[in-house]
mmCIF file of C-alpha atoms in Angstrom:
data_model
loop_
_atom_site.group_PDB
_atom_site.id
_atom_site.type_symbol
_atom_site.label_atom_id
_atom_site.label_comp_id
_atom_site.label_asym_id
_atom_site.label_seq_id
_atom_site.Cartn_x
_atom_site.Cartn_y
_atom_site.Cartn_z
ATOM 1 C CA SER A 1 -16.865 29.175 17.240
ATOM 2 C CA LEU A 2 -15.714 25.643 16.554
ATOM 3 C CA LEU A 3 -12.478 23.756 17.166
ATOM 4 C CA LEU A 4 -11.440 20.999 14.728
ATOM 5 C CA THR A 5 -9.021 18.319 15.933
ATOM 6 C CA GLY A 6 -7.456 15.674 13.692
ATOM 7 C CA MET A 7 -7.285 12.197 15.189
ATOM 8 C CA SER A 8 -4.991 9.225 14.649
ATOM 9 C CA ASN A 9 -7.930 7.062 13.492
ATOM 10 C CA GLY A 10 -8.754 9.176 10.445
ATOM 11 C CA LYS A 11 -11.545 11.164 12.115
ATOM 12 C CA ILE A 12 -11.893 14.890 12.766
ATOM 13 C CA SER A 13 -13.657 15.886 15.965
ATOM 14 C CA VAL A 14 -15.638 19.147 15.893
ATOM 15 C CA TRP A 15 -15.971 20.840 19.295
ATOM 16 C CA HIS A 16 -18.186 23.784 20.248
ATOM 17 C CA CYS A 17 -15.879 26.252 22.014
ATOM 18 C CA GLY A 18 -18.695 27.775 24.067
ATOM 19 C CA SER A 19 -20.186 24.605 25.513
ATOM 20 C CA PHE A 20 -17.155 22.313 25.047
ATOM 21 C CA ASP A 21 -19.508 19.765 23.477
ATOM 22 C CA LEU A 22 -18.400 17.323 20.776
ATOM 23 C CA VAL A 23 -20.949 18.326 18.135
ATOM 24 C CA ALA A 24 -19.794 16.346 15.096
ATOM 25 C CA THR A 25 -17.357 13.761 13.832
ATOM 26 C CA LEU A 26 -16.070 14.069 10.267
ATOM 27 C CA ALA A 27 -14.784 10.974 8.486
ATOM 28 C CA LEU A 28 -12.115 10.886 5.781
ATOM 29 C CA GLY A 29 -13.119 7.348 4.849
ATOM 30 C CA SER A 30 -9.738 5.892 5.812
ATOM 31 C CA PRO A 31 -8.293 4.775 9.174
ATOM 32 C CA ASP A 32 -4.959 6.521 8.559
ATOM 33 C CA PRO A 33 -4.019 9.474 10.824
ATOM 34 C CA VAL A 34 -5.189 12.967 9.882
ATOM 35 C CA PHE A 35 -2.211 14.795 8.391
ATOM 36 C CA CYS A 36 -3.435 18.395 8.169
ATOM 37 C CA ILE A 37 -6.494 20.630 8.469
ATOM 38 C CA SER A 38 -6.754 23.891 6.504
ATOM 39 C CA ILE A 39 -9.305 26.695 6.298
ATOM 40 C CA GLY A 40 -9.968 28.216 2.874
ATOM 41 C CA TYR A 41 -11.636 31.424 1.719
ATOM 42 C CA SER A 42 -13.466 32.179 -1.497
ATOM 43 C CA GLN A 43 -12.002 34.673 -3.947
ATOM 44 C CA ASP A 44 -15.190 36.611 -4.612
ATOM 45 C CA GLY A 45 -14.439 39.069 -1.803
ATOM 46 C CA GLY A 46 -18.020 39.051 -0.598
ATOM 47 C CA SER A 47 -17.359 37.667 2.869
ATOM 48 C CA ASN A 48 -14.611 37.318 5.435
ATOM 49 C CA ASP A 49 -16.031 33.995 6.631
ATOM 50 C CA PRO A 50 -14.253 30.755 5.743
ATOM 51 C CA SER A 51 -15.615 29.049 2.631
ATOM 52 C CA PHE A 52 -14.360 25.522 3.121
ATOM 53 C CA VAL A 53 -12.449 23.195 5.412
ATOM 54 C CA LEU A 54 -9.879 20.919 3.771
ATOM 55 C CA CYS A 55 -8.390 17.903 5.541
ATOM 56 C CA SER A 56 -5.990 15.209 4.411
ATOM 57 C CA ASN A 57 -4.506 12.075 5.910
ATOM 58 C CA SER A 58 -1.081 10.472 5.738
ATOM 59 C CA LYS A 59 -1.957 8.504 2.573
ATOM 60 C CA GLY A 60 -3.166 11.500 0.570
ATOM 61 C CA VAL A 61 -6.935 11.108 0.949
ATOM 62 C CA ILE A 62 -8.423 14.611 0.828
ATOM 63 C CA MET A 63 -11.846 15.693 2.058
ATOM 64 C CA VAL A 64 -13.410 19.106 1.521
ATOM 65 C CA TRP A 65 -16.354 20.362 3.570
ATOM 66 C CA LYS A 66 -18.261 23.586 3.016
ATOM 67 C CA ALA A 67 -17.485 25.680 6.080
ATOM 68 C CA ALA A 68 -21.034 27.040 6.193
ATOM 69 C CA VAL A 69 -22.463 23.663 7.125
ATOM 70 C CA LEU A 70 -20.340 23.461 10.271
ATOM 71 C CA ALA A 71 -22.072 26.550 11.618
ATOM 72 C CA HIS A 72 -25.277 24.526 11.928
ATOM 73 C CA PHE A 73 -23.873 22.455 14.780
ATOM 74 C CA GLY A 74 -25.107 23.787 18.080
ATOM 75 C CA SER A 75 -26.165 20.578 19.784
ATOM 76 C CA TYR A 76 -25.015 16.999 20.094
ATOM 77 C CA ASN A 77 -24.612 15.117 16.807
ATOM 78 C CA SER A 78 -22.794 11.803 16.581
ATOM 79 C CA ARG A 79 -22.067 12.131 12.875
ATOM 80 C CA LEU A 80 -21.985 14.831 10.228
ATOM 81 C CA SER A 81 -25.247 14.771 8.270
ATOM 82 C CA VAL A 82 -26.268 18.093 6.768
ATOM 83 C CA ASP A 83 -29.140 18.497 4.325
ATOM 84 C CA GLY A 84 -28.097 19.761 0.931
ATOM 85 C CA TYR A 85 -24.409 19.067 1.456
ATOM 86 C CA LEU A 86 -22.201 16.485 -0.211
ATOM 87 C CA PRO A 87 -18.538 16.019 0.688
ATOM 88 C CA SER A 88 -15.873 15.619 -1.955
ATOM 89 C CA VAL A 89 -13.004 13.182 -1.786
ATOM 90 C CA VAL A 90 -9.844 12.695 -3.788
ATOM 91 C CA ALA A 91 -8.239 9.286 -3.317
ATOM 92 C CA PRO A 92 -4.549 8.636 -3.913
ATOM 93 C CA CYS A 93 -4.038 8.377 -7.672
ATOM 94 C CA SER A 94 -1.992 5.178 -7.562
ATOM 95 C CA THR A 95 -2.008 3.033 -10.697
ATOM 96 C CA ASP A 96 -0.220 0.147 -8.998
ATOM 97 C CA THR A 97 -2.060 -3.123 -9.703
ATOM 98 C CA SER A 98 0.013 -5.360 -7.434
ATOM 99 C CA ASN A 99 -1.656 -7.626 -4.885
ATOM 100 C CA ASP A 100 -0.318 -5.464 -2.061
ATOM 101 C CA SER A 101 -1.888 -2.383 -3.612
ATOM 102 C CA MET A 102 -5.171 -4.232 -4.087
ATOM 103 C CA ILE A 103 -5.240 -5.263 -0.434
ATOM 104 C CA ASP A 104 -4.372 -1.701 0.683
ATOM 105 C CA THR A 105 -7.215 -0.353 -1.465
ATOM 106 C CA LEU A 106 -9.626 -2.940 -0.096
ATOM 107 C CA SER A 107 -8.561 -2.099 3.465
ATOM 108 C CA GLU A 108 -9.398 1.576 2.927
ATOM 109 C CA PHE A 109 -12.689 0.623 1.257
ATOM 110 C CA ILE A 110 -13.702 -1.695 4.127
ATOM 111 C CA ALA A 111 -12.939 1.091 6.631
ATOM 112 C CA ILE A 112 -15.768 3.221 5.213
ATOM 113 C CA PRO A 113 -19.019 2.290 7.041
ATOM 114 C CA SER A 114 -21.262 2.724 3.995
ATOM 115 C CA VAL A 115 -24.480 1.447 5.605
ATOM 116 C CA SER A 116 -27.246 2.519 3.220
ATOM 117 C CA SER A 117 -30.127 1.519 5.505
ATOM 118 C CA ASP A 118 -29.218 4.044 8.213
ATOM 119 C CA PRO A 119 -29.517 7.797 7.432
ATOM 120 C CA LYS A 120 -26.698 8.677 9.819
ATOM 121 C CA PHE A 121 -24.277 6.851 7.508
ATOM 122 C CA ARG A 122 -25.408 8.788 4.433
ATOM 123 C CA GLU A 123 -22.169 10.760 4.283
ATOM 124 C CA ASP A 124 -20.124 7.572 4.511
ATOM 125 C CA CYS A 125 -22.025 6.116 1.549
ATOM 126 C CA TRP A 126 -21.050 9.173 -0.487
ATOM 127 C CA VAL A 127 -17.440 8.832 0.694
ATOM 128 C CA ALA A 128 -17.432 5.193 -0.444
ATOM 129 C CA ALA A 129 -18.895 6.120 -3.829
ATOM 130 C CA LYS A 130 -16.370 8.887 -4.441
ATOM 131 C CA PHE A 131 -13.502 6.738 -3.200
ATOM 132 C CA LEU A 132 -14.512 4.095 -5.742
ATOM 133 C CA ALA A 133 -14.915 6.687 -8.504
ATOM 134 C CA ALA A 134 -11.460 8.108 -7.791
ATOM 135 C CA LYS A 135 -9.828 4.670 -7.978
ATOM 136 C CA LEU A 136 -11.565 3.940 -11.292
ATOM 137 C CA ASP A 137 -10.460 7.317 -12.614
ATOM 138 C CA ALA A 138 -6.872 6.608 -11.557
ATOM 139 C CA PHE A 139 -7.043 3.368 -13.557
ATOM 140 C CA GLY A 140 -7.937 5.314 -16.687
ATOM 141 C CA CYS A 141 -11.693 4.714 -16.722
ATOM 142 C CA ARG A 142 -14.217 7.252 -17.912
ATOM 143 C CA VAL A 143 -16.250 7.787 -14.751
ATOM 144 C CA LYS A 144 -19.624 9.363 -14.149
ATOM 145 C CA ILE A 145 -21.432 9.778 -10.827
ATOM 146 C CA CYS A 146 -25.210 9.664 -11.301
ATOM 147 C CA THR A 147 -28.012 10.469 -8.879
ATOM 148 C CA ARG A 148 -31.753 10.687 -9.188
ATOM 149 C CA GLN A 149 -33.103 14.223 -9.429
ATOM 150 C CA ARG A 150 -34.229 15.744 -6.166
ATOM 151 C CA SER A 151 -37.986 15.982 -5.609
ATOM 152 C CA HIS A 152 -39.611 19.012 -3.984
ATOM 153 C CA ALA A 153 -40.679 16.848 -1.046
ATOM 154 C CA SER A 154 -37.155 15.690 -0.294
ATOM 155 C CA LYS A 155 -34.931 17.555 2.162
ATOM 156 C CA HIS A 156 -31.781 15.957 0.742
ATOM 157 C CA GLN A 157 -29.815 17.172 -2.250
ATOM 158 C CA SER A 158 -30.552 13.852 -3.908
ATOM 159 C CA ASP A 159 -33.280 11.291 -3.306
ATOM 160 C CA SER A 160 -30.869 8.426 -3.918
ATOM 161 C CA LEU A 161 -27.310 7.467 -3.228
ATOM 162 C CA PRO A 162 -24.988 7.788 -6.217
ATOM 163 C CA LEU A 163 -24.556 5.247 -8.973
ATOM 164 C CA ILE A 164 -21.008 5.017 -10.326
ATOM 165 C CA LEU A 165 -20.690 4.347 -14.053
ATOM 166 C CA ALA A 166 -17.189 3.567 -15.308
ATOM 167 C CA LYS A 167 -15.931 2.491 -18.717
ATOM 168 C CA MET A 168 -12.528 0.901 -19.343
ATOM 169 C CA GLU A 169 -11.390 0.643 -22.953
ATOM 170 C CA ALA A 170 -10.475 -2.768 -24.356
ATOM 171 C CA ASN A 171 -7.172 -3.451 -26.124
ATOM 172 C CA LEU A 172 -7.861 -3.101 -29.847
ATOM 173 C CA VAL A 173 -5.353 -4.188 -32.488
ATOM 174 C CA GLY A 174 -5.333 -2.393 -35.826
ATOM 175 C CA ASN A 175 -8.770 -2.255 -37.407
ATOM 176 C CA SER A 176 -10.166 -5.147 -35.408
ATOM 177 C CA ASN A 177 -13.855 -5.057 -34.633
ATOM 178 C CA ARG A 178 -14.832 -3.563 -31.333
ATOM 179 C CA PRO A 179 -15.741 -6.412 -28.972
ATOM 180 C CA ALA A 180 -19.080 -6.692 -27.230
ATOM 181 C CA PRO A 181 -19.008 -4.897 -23.866
ATOM 182 C CA ILE A 182 -18.731 -6.805 -20.619
ATOM 183 C CA VAL A 183 -20.796 -5.337 -17.779
ATOM 184 C CA ILE A 184 -19.697 -5.817 -14.186
ATOM 185 C CA TYR A 185 -22.172 -4.813 -11.501
ATOM 186 C CA GLY A 186 -21.599 -4.439 -7.783
ATOM 187 C CA HIS A 187 -22.699 -2.388 -4.783
ATOM 188 C CA TYR A 188 -20.560 -0.359 -2.392
ATOM 189 C CA ASP A 189 -23.107 -0.239 0.424
ATOM 190 C CA VAL A 190 -23.183 -2.802 3.219
ATOM 191 C CA VAL A 191 -25.568 -3.945 5.914
ATOM 192 C CA SER A 192 -25.191 -2.560 9.408
ATOM 193 C CA ALA A 193 -22.668 -3.916 11.884
ATOM 194 C CA SER A 194 -21.612 -3.000 15.397
ATOM 195 C CA ILE A 195 -18.296 -3.688 17.074
ATOM 196 C CA GLU A 196 -20.148 -5.093 20.100
ATOM 197 C CA ASP A 197 -21.944 -7.735 18.012
ATOM 198 C CA TRP A 198 -19.052 -8.471 15.654
ATOM 199 C CA SER A 199 -17.253 -11.679 16.606
ATOM 200 C CA ALA A 200 -15.358 -12.590 13.424
ATOM 201 C CA SER A 201 -12.485 -10.160 14.087
ATOM 202 C CA SER A 202 -11.672 -7.035 16.083
ATOM 203 C CA SER A 203 -13.905 -4.675 14.077
ATOM 204 C CA PRO A 204 -16.259 -4.879 11.077
ATOM 205 C CA TRP A 205 -14.572 -1.756 9.674
ATOM 206 C CA ARG A 206 -11.041 -3.136 9.735
ATOM 207 C CA LEU A 207 -9.677 -5.593 7.168
ATOM 208 C CA GLU A 208 -7.981 -8.441 9.006
ATOM 209 C CA SER A 209 -6.355 -11.674 7.850
ATOM 210 C CA LEU A 210 -6.982 -14.613 10.180
ATOM 211 C CA ASP A 211 -6.178 -18.262 9.450
ATOM 212 C CA GLY A 212 -5.841 -17.599 5.738
ATOM 213 C CA PHE A 213 -9.111 -15.649 5.404
ATOM 214 C CA PHE A 214 -9.915 -11.949 5.201
ATOM 215 C CA TYR A 215 -12.551 -10.529 7.535
ATOM 216 C CA GLY A 216 -14.402 -7.196 7.443
ATOM 217 C CA ARG A 217 -17.882 -5.944 6.592
ATOM 218 C CA GLY A 218 -18.343 -6.157 2.834
ATOM 219 C CA ILE A 219 -15.354 -8.432 2.191
ATOM 220 C CA SER A 220 -17.565 -10.855 0.217
ATOM 221 C CA ASP A 221 -20.672 -8.721 -0.322
ATOM 222 C CA ASP A 222 -19.674 -6.708 -2.143
ATOM 223 C CA LYS A 223 -16.585 -4.570 -1.626
ATOM 224 C CA GLY A 224 -14.119 -7.427 -2.065
ATOM 225 C CA PRO A 225 -15.504 -8.556 -5.442
ATOM 226 C CA ILE A 226 -15.680 -4.936 -6.671
ATOM 227 C CA ILE A 227 -12.012 -4.232 -5.931
ATOM 228 C CA ALA A 228 -10.947 -7.631 -7.304
ATOM 229 C CA ALA A 229 -12.827 -6.987 -10.574
ATOM 230 C CA ILE A 230 -11.362 -3.494 -10.983
ATOM 231 C CA PHE A 231 -7.790 -4.672 -10.420
ATOM 232 C CA ALA A 232 -8.258 -7.739 -12.638
ATOM 233 C CA ALA A 233 -9.598 -5.630 -15.501
ATOM 234 C CA LYS A 234 -6.724 -3.160 -15.194
ATOM 235 C CA LYS A 235 -4.149 -5.974 -15.140
ATOM 236 C CA LEU A 236 -5.678 -7.444 -18.310
ATOM 237 C CA GLN A 237 -5.587 -4.027 -19.972
ATOM 238 C CA GLU A 238 -1.947 -3.506 -19.001
ATOM 239 C CA SER A 239 -0.987 -6.879 -20.461
ATOM 240 C CA GLY A 240 -2.938 -6.219 -23.672
ATOM 241 C CA ASP A 241 -5.396 -9.024 -22.980
ATOM 242 C CA LEU A 242 -8.534 -6.988 -22.306
ATOM 243 C CA LYS A 243 -10.281 -7.880 -25.545
#
């Protein structure tokens, strides 16, 4: 059996009750304290085993894990990385486009260590992608998450990390011609960083303002520009100037 404990840093520790080993750490993709942990059961009546584990934090970020994957942990694992499993995330559906809201969103985005070059951060890359998709959806975009089809040789559910496609409608007046689309491209993954080697601020995964500048992994490449573009586009749409 396993024991799940919610932590004040937004992590859930998974302990093996027989060996008392810490066998996994689940990440909600936000540094805010874990608010609740719930066990859910399917309605098909075919099993008495839990079907999923649902966790949320104090800001409303929700993560859902398939309970079956937790049963695979019988030895030391520093992070959750299970073949064929993808977590789901629902971000707070705030439509606030103020600067404070933008900075809060960027802070949560920076806190997700979406390092694409390291397989142990694969889950975090998916968390970052779904966090971004949820924010775009909250801003009224039509959002699609795309992945390359799995090959028979691959042990993962998808050979690639997800591509987020989002479309925000322009402000059209009367029978005016539809304007040519504007394409904004960015990437949610970042290069690796360790707290020991990070000297700019206290942590690469924490957004900090020092001497008039923001610091954090991805602040300029490319999480900062992504969030700035999303909020700018939504502000233009709200004012009727997205044409």
